PDB file of C-alpha atoms in Angstrom:
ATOM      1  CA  UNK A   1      -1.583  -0.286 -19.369  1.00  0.00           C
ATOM      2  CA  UNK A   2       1.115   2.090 -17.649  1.00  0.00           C
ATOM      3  CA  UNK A   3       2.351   2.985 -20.917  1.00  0.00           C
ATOM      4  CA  UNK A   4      -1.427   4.179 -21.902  1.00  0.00           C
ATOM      5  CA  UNK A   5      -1.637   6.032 -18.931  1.00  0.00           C
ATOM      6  CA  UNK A   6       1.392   8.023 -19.273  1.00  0.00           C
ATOM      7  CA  UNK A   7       0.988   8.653 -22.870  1.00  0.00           C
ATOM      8  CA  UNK A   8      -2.300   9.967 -22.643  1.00  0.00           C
ATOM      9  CA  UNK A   9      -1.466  12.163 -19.094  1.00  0.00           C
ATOM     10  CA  UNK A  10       1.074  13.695 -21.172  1.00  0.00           C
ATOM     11  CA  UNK A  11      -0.950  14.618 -24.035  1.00  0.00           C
ATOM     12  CA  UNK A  12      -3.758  15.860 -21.368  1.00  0.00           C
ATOM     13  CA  UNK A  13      -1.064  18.288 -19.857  1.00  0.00           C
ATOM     14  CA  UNK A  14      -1.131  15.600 -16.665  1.00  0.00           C
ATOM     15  CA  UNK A  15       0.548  14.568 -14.219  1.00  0.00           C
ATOM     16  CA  UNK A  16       0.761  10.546 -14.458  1.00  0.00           C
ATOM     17  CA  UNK A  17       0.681   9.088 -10.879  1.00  0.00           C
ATOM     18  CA  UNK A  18       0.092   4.686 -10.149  1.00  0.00           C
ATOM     19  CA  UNK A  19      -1.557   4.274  -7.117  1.00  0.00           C
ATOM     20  CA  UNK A  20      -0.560   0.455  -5.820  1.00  0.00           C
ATOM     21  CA  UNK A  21      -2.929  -1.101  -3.296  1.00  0.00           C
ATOM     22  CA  UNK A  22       0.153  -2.776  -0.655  1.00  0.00           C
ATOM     23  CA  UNK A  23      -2.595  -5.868   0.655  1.00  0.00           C
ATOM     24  CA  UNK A  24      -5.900  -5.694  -1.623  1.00  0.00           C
ATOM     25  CA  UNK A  25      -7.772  -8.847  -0.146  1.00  0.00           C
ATOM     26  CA  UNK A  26     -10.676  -8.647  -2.746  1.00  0.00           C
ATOM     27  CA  UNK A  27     -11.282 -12.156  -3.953  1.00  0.00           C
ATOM     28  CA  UNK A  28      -8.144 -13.566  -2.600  1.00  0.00           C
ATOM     29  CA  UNK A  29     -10.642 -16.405  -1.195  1.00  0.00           C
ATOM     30  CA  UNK A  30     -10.384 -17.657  -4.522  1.00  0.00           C
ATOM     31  CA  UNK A  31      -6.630 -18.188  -4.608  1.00  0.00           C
ATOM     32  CA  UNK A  32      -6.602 -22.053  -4.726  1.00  0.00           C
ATOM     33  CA  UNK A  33      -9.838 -22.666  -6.832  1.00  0.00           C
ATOM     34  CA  UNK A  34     -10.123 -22.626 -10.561  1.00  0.00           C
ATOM     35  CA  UNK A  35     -12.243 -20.298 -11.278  1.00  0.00           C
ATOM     36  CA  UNK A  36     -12.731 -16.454 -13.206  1.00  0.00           C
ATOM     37  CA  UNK A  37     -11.963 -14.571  -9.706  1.00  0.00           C
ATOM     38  CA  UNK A  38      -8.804 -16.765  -8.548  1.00  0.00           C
ATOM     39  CA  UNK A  39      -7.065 -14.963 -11.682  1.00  0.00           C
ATOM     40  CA  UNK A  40      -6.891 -11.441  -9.619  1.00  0.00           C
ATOM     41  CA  UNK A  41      -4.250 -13.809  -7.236  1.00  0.00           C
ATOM     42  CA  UNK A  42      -0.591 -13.077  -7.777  1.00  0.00           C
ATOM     43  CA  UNK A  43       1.155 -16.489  -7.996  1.00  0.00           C
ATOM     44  CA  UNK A  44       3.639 -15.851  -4.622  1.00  0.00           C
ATOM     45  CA  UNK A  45       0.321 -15.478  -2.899  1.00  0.00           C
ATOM     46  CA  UNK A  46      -0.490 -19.023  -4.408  1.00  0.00           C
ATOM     47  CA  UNK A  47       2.431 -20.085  -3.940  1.00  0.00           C
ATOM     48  CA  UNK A  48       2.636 -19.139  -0.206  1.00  0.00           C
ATOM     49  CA  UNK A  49      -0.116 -19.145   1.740  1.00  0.00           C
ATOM     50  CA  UNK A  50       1.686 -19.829   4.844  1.00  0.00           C
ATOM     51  CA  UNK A  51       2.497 -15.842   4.325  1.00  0.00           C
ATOM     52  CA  UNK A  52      -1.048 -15.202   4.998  1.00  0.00           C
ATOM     53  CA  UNK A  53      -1.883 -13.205   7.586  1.00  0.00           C
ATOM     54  CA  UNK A  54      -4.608 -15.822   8.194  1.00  0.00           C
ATOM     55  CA  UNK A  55      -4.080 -18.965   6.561  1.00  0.00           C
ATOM     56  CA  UNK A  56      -7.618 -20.204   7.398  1.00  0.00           C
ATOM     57  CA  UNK A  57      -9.280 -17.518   5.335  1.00  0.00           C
ATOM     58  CA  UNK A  58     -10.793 -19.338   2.787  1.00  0.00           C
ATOM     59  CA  UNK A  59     -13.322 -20.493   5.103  1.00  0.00           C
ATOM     60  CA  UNK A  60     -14.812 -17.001   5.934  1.00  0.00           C
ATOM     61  CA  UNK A  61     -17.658 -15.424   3.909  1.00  0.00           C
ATOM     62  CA  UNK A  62     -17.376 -11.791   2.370  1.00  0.00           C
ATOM     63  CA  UNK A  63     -15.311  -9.307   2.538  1.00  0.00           C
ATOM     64  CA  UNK A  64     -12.246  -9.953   5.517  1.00  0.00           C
ATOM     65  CA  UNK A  65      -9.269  -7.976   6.077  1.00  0.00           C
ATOM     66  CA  UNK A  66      -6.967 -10.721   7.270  1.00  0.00           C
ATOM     67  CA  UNK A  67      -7.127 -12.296   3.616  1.00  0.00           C
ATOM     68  CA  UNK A  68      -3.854  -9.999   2.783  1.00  0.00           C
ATOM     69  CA  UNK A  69       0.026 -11.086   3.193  1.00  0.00           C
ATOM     70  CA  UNK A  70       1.954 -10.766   6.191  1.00  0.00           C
ATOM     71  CA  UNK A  71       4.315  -7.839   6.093  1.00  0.00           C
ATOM     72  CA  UNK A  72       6.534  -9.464   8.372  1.00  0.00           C
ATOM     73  CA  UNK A  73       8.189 -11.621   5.983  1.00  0.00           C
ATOM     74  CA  UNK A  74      10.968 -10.173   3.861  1.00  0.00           C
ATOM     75  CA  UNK A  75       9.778 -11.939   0.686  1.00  0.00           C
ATOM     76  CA  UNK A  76       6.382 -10.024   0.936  1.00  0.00           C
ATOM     77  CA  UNK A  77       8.112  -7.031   1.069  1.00  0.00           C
ATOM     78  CA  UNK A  78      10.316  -7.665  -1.670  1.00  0.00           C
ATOM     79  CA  UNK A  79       7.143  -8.813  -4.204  1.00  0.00           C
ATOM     80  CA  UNK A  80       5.630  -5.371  -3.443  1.00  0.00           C
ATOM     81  CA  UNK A  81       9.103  -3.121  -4.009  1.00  0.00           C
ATOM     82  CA  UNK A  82      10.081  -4.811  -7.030  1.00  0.00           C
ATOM     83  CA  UNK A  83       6.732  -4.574  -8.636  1.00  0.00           C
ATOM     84  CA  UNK A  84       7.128  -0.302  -7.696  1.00  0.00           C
ATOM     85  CA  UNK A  85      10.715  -0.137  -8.393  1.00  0.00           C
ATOM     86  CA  UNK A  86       9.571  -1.437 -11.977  1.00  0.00           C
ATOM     87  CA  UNK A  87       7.428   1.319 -11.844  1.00  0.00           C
ATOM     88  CA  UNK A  88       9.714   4.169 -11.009  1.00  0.00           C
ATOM     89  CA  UNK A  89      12.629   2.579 -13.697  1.00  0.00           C
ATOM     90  CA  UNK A  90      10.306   2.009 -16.418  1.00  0.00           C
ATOM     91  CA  UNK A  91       8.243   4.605 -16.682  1.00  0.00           C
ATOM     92  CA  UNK A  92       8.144   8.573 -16.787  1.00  0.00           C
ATOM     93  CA  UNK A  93       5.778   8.747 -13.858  1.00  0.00           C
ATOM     94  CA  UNK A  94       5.386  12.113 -11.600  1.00  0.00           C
ATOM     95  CA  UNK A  95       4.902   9.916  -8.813  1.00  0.00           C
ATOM     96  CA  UNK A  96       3.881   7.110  -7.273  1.00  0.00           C
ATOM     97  CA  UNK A  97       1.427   6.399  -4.361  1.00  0.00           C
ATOM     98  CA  UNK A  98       1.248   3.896  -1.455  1.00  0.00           C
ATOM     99  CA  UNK A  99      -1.987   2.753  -1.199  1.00  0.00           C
ATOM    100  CA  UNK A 100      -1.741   1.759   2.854  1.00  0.00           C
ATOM    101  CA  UNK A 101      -5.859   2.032   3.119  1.00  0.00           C
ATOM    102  CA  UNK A 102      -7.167  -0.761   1.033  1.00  0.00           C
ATOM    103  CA  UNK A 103      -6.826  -3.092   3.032  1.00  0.00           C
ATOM    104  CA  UNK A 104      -4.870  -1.797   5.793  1.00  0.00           C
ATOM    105  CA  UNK A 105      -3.995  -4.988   7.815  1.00  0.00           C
ATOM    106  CA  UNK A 106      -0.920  -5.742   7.249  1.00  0.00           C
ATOM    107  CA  UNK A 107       0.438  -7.874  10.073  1.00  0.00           C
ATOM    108  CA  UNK A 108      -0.464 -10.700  11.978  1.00  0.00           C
ATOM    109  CA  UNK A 109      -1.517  -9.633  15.538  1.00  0.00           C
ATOM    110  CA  UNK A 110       1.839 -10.982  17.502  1.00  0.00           C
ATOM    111  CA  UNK A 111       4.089  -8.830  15.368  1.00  0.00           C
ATOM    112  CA  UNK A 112       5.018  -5.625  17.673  1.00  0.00           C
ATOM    113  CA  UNK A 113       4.095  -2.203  16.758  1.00  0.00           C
ATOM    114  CA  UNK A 114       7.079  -0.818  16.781  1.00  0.00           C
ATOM    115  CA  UNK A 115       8.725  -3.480  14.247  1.00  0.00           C
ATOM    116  CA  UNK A 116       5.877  -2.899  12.100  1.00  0.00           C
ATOM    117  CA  UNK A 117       6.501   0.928  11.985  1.00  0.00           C
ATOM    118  CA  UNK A 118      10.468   0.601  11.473  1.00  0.00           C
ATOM    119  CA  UNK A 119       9.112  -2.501   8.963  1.00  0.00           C
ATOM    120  CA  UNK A 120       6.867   0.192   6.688  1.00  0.00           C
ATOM    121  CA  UNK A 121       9.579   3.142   7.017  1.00  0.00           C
ATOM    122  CA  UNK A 122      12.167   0.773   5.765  1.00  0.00           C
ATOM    123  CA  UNK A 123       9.785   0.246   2.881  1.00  0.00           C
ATOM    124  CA  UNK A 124       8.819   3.440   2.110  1.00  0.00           C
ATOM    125  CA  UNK A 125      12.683   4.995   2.331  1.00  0.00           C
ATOM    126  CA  UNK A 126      13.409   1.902  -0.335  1.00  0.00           C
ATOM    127  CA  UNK A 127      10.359   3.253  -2.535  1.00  0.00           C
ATOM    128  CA  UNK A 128      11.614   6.633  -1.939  1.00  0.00           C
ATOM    129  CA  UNK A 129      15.314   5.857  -2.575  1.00  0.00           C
ATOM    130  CA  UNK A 130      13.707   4.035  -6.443  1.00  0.00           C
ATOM    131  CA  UNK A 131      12.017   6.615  -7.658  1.00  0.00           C
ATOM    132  CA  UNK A 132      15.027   9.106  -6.622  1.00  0.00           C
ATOM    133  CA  UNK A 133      17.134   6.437  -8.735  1.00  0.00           C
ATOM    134  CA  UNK A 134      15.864   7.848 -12.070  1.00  0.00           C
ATOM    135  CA  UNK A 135      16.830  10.934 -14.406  1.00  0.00           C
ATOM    136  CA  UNK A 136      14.561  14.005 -14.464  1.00  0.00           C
ATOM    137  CA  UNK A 137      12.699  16.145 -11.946  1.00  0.00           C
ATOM    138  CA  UNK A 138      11.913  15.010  -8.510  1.00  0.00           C
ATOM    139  CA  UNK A 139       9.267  12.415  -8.537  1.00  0.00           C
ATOM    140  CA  UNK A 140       6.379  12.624  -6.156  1.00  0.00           C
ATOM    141  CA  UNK A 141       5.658  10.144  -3.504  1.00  0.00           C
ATOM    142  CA  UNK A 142       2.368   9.894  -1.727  1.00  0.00           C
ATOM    143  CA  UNK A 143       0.895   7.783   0.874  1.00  0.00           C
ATOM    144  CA  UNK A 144      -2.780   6.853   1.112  1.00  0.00           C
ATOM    145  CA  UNK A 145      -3.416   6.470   4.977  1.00  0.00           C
ATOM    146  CA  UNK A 146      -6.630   6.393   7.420  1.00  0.00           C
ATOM    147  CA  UNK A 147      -7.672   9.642   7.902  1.00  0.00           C
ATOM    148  CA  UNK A 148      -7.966   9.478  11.429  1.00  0.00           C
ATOM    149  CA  UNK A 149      -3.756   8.599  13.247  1.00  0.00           C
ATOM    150  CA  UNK A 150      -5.022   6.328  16.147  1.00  0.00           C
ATOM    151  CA  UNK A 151      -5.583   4.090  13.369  1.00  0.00           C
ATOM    152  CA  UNK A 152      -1.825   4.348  11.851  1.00  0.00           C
ATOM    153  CA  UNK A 153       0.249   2.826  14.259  1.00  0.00           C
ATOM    154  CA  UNK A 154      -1.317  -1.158  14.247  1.00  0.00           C
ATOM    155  CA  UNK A 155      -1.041  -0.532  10.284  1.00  0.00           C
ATOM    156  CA  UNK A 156       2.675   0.257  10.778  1.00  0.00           C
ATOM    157  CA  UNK A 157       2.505   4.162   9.901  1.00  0.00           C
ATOM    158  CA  UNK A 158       4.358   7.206  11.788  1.00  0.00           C
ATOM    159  CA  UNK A 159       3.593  10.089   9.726  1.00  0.00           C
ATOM    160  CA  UNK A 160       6.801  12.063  11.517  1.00  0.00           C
ATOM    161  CA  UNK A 161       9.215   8.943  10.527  1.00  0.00           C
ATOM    162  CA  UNK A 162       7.426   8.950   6.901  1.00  0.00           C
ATOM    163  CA  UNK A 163       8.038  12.513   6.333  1.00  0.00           C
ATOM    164  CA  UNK A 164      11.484  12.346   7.171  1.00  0.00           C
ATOM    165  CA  UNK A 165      11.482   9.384   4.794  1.00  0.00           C
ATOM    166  CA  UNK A 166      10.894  11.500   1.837  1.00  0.00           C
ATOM    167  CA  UNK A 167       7.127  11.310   1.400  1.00  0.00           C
ATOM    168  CA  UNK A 168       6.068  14.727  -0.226  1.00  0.00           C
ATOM    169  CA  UNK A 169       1.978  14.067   0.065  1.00  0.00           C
ATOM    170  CA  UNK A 170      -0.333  12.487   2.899  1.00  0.00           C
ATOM    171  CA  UNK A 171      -3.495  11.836   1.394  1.00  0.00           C
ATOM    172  CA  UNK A 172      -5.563  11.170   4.175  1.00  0.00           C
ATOM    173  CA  UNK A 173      -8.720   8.734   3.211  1.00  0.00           C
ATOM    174  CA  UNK A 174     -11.475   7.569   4.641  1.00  0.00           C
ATOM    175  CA  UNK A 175     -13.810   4.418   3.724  1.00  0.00           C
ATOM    176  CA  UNK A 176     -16.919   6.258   2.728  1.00  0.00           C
ATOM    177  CA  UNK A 177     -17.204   9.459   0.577  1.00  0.00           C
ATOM    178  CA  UNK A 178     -19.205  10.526   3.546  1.00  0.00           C
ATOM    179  CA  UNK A 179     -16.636  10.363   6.103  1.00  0.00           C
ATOM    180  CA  UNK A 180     -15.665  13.919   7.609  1.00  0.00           C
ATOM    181  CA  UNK A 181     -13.347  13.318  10.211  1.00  0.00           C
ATOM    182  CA  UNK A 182     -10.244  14.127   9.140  1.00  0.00           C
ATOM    183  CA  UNK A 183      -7.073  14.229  11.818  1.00  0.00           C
ATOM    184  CA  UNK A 184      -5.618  17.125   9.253  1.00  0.00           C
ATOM    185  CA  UNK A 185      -3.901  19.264  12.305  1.00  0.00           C
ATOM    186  CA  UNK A 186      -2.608  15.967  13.733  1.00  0.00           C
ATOM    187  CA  UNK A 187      -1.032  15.325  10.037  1.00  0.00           C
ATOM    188  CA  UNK A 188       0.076  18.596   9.984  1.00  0.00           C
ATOM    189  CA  UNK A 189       2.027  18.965  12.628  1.00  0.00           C
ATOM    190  CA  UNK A 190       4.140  15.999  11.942  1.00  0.00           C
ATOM    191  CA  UNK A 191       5.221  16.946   8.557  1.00  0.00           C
ATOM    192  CA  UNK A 192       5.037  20.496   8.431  1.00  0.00           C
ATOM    193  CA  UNK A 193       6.516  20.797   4.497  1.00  0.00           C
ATOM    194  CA  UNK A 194       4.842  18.128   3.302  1.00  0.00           C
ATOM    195  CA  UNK A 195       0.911  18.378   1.147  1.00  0.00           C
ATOM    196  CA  UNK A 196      -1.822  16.971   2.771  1.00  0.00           C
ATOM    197  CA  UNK A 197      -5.196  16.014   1.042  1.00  0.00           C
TER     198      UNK A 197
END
């Protein structure tokens, strides 16, 4: 599928970019059951659901934001890097973008702010460090963040730290297409060099 994607960017004159959702909780209800939506479940979130953010989740209804996988633990982490540093190794992308937004709960409620911010900046230096790994032009690396920063910290985001990180492009996102409040000054001013959409 990556392959396809590149190949056919190139041929467009494109730039080929993956966007990776870090905690998509769509369907993960479904984990344990046999059924056609349990098969969008990765096995270590079978395999683990003591990494939950909220073990209990099965027995909430529609969509709920604490389905994801704690952050905290190293293992989680790891899942998520390898499957990017794949990415970046295998493949002539132009970039790569962290998809913080959907779903953007992360941690469990106990784990402090500032761990999860020195958690995510650890993470995103590793990202930055793979793609920098690889022959070739500088590669691009984005984040996908709430477009409004009093909602970054409790996800684990400092846009200064980021920047200094090596992230080249904030793409600041709302939940709606309608949404208009955008903190882009905010943004600005804590990466100065860096694009912001």
């Amino acid at each position: 599928m990556v392959r396809v994607l590149v190949d056919t960017c190139r041929k467009q004159g494109l730039a080929p970019f993956v966007s990776l959702r870090l905690n998509d909780v769509h369907l993960q209800e479904n984990y344990n059951r046999k059924n056609q939506s349990s098969l969008v479940s990765c096995r270590l979130y079978a395999e683990h659901p003591e990494w939950h953010i909220d073990p209990e989740h099965p027995q909430k209804e529609g969509y709920y934001k604490r389905r994801g996988m704690d952050w905290s633990v190293p293992e989680v982490r790891g899942y998520k890097l390898a499957l990017l540093t794949e990415l970046a190794e295998k493949y002539e992308l132009a970039g790569l973008e962290l998809d913080f937004l959907r779903d953007d709960t992360l941690f469990r409620d106990d784990f402090p702010v500032e761990q999860r911010i020195a958690v995510i900046t650890d993470f995103v230096g590793k990202v930055r460090a793979a793609l920098d790994a690889g022959r070739g032009p500088r590669r691009y690396l984005s984040v996908r963040i709430p477009s409004q920063v009093s909602a970054h910290a409790c996800i684990g985001l400092d846009t200064e730290r980021l920047a200094k990180t090596g992230v080249d492009m904030f793409n600041l996102s709302g939940w709606y297409h309608t949404v208009q409040r955008f903190d882009i000054a905010d943004v600005r001013r804590q990466a100065p060099s860096a694009s912001i959409y």
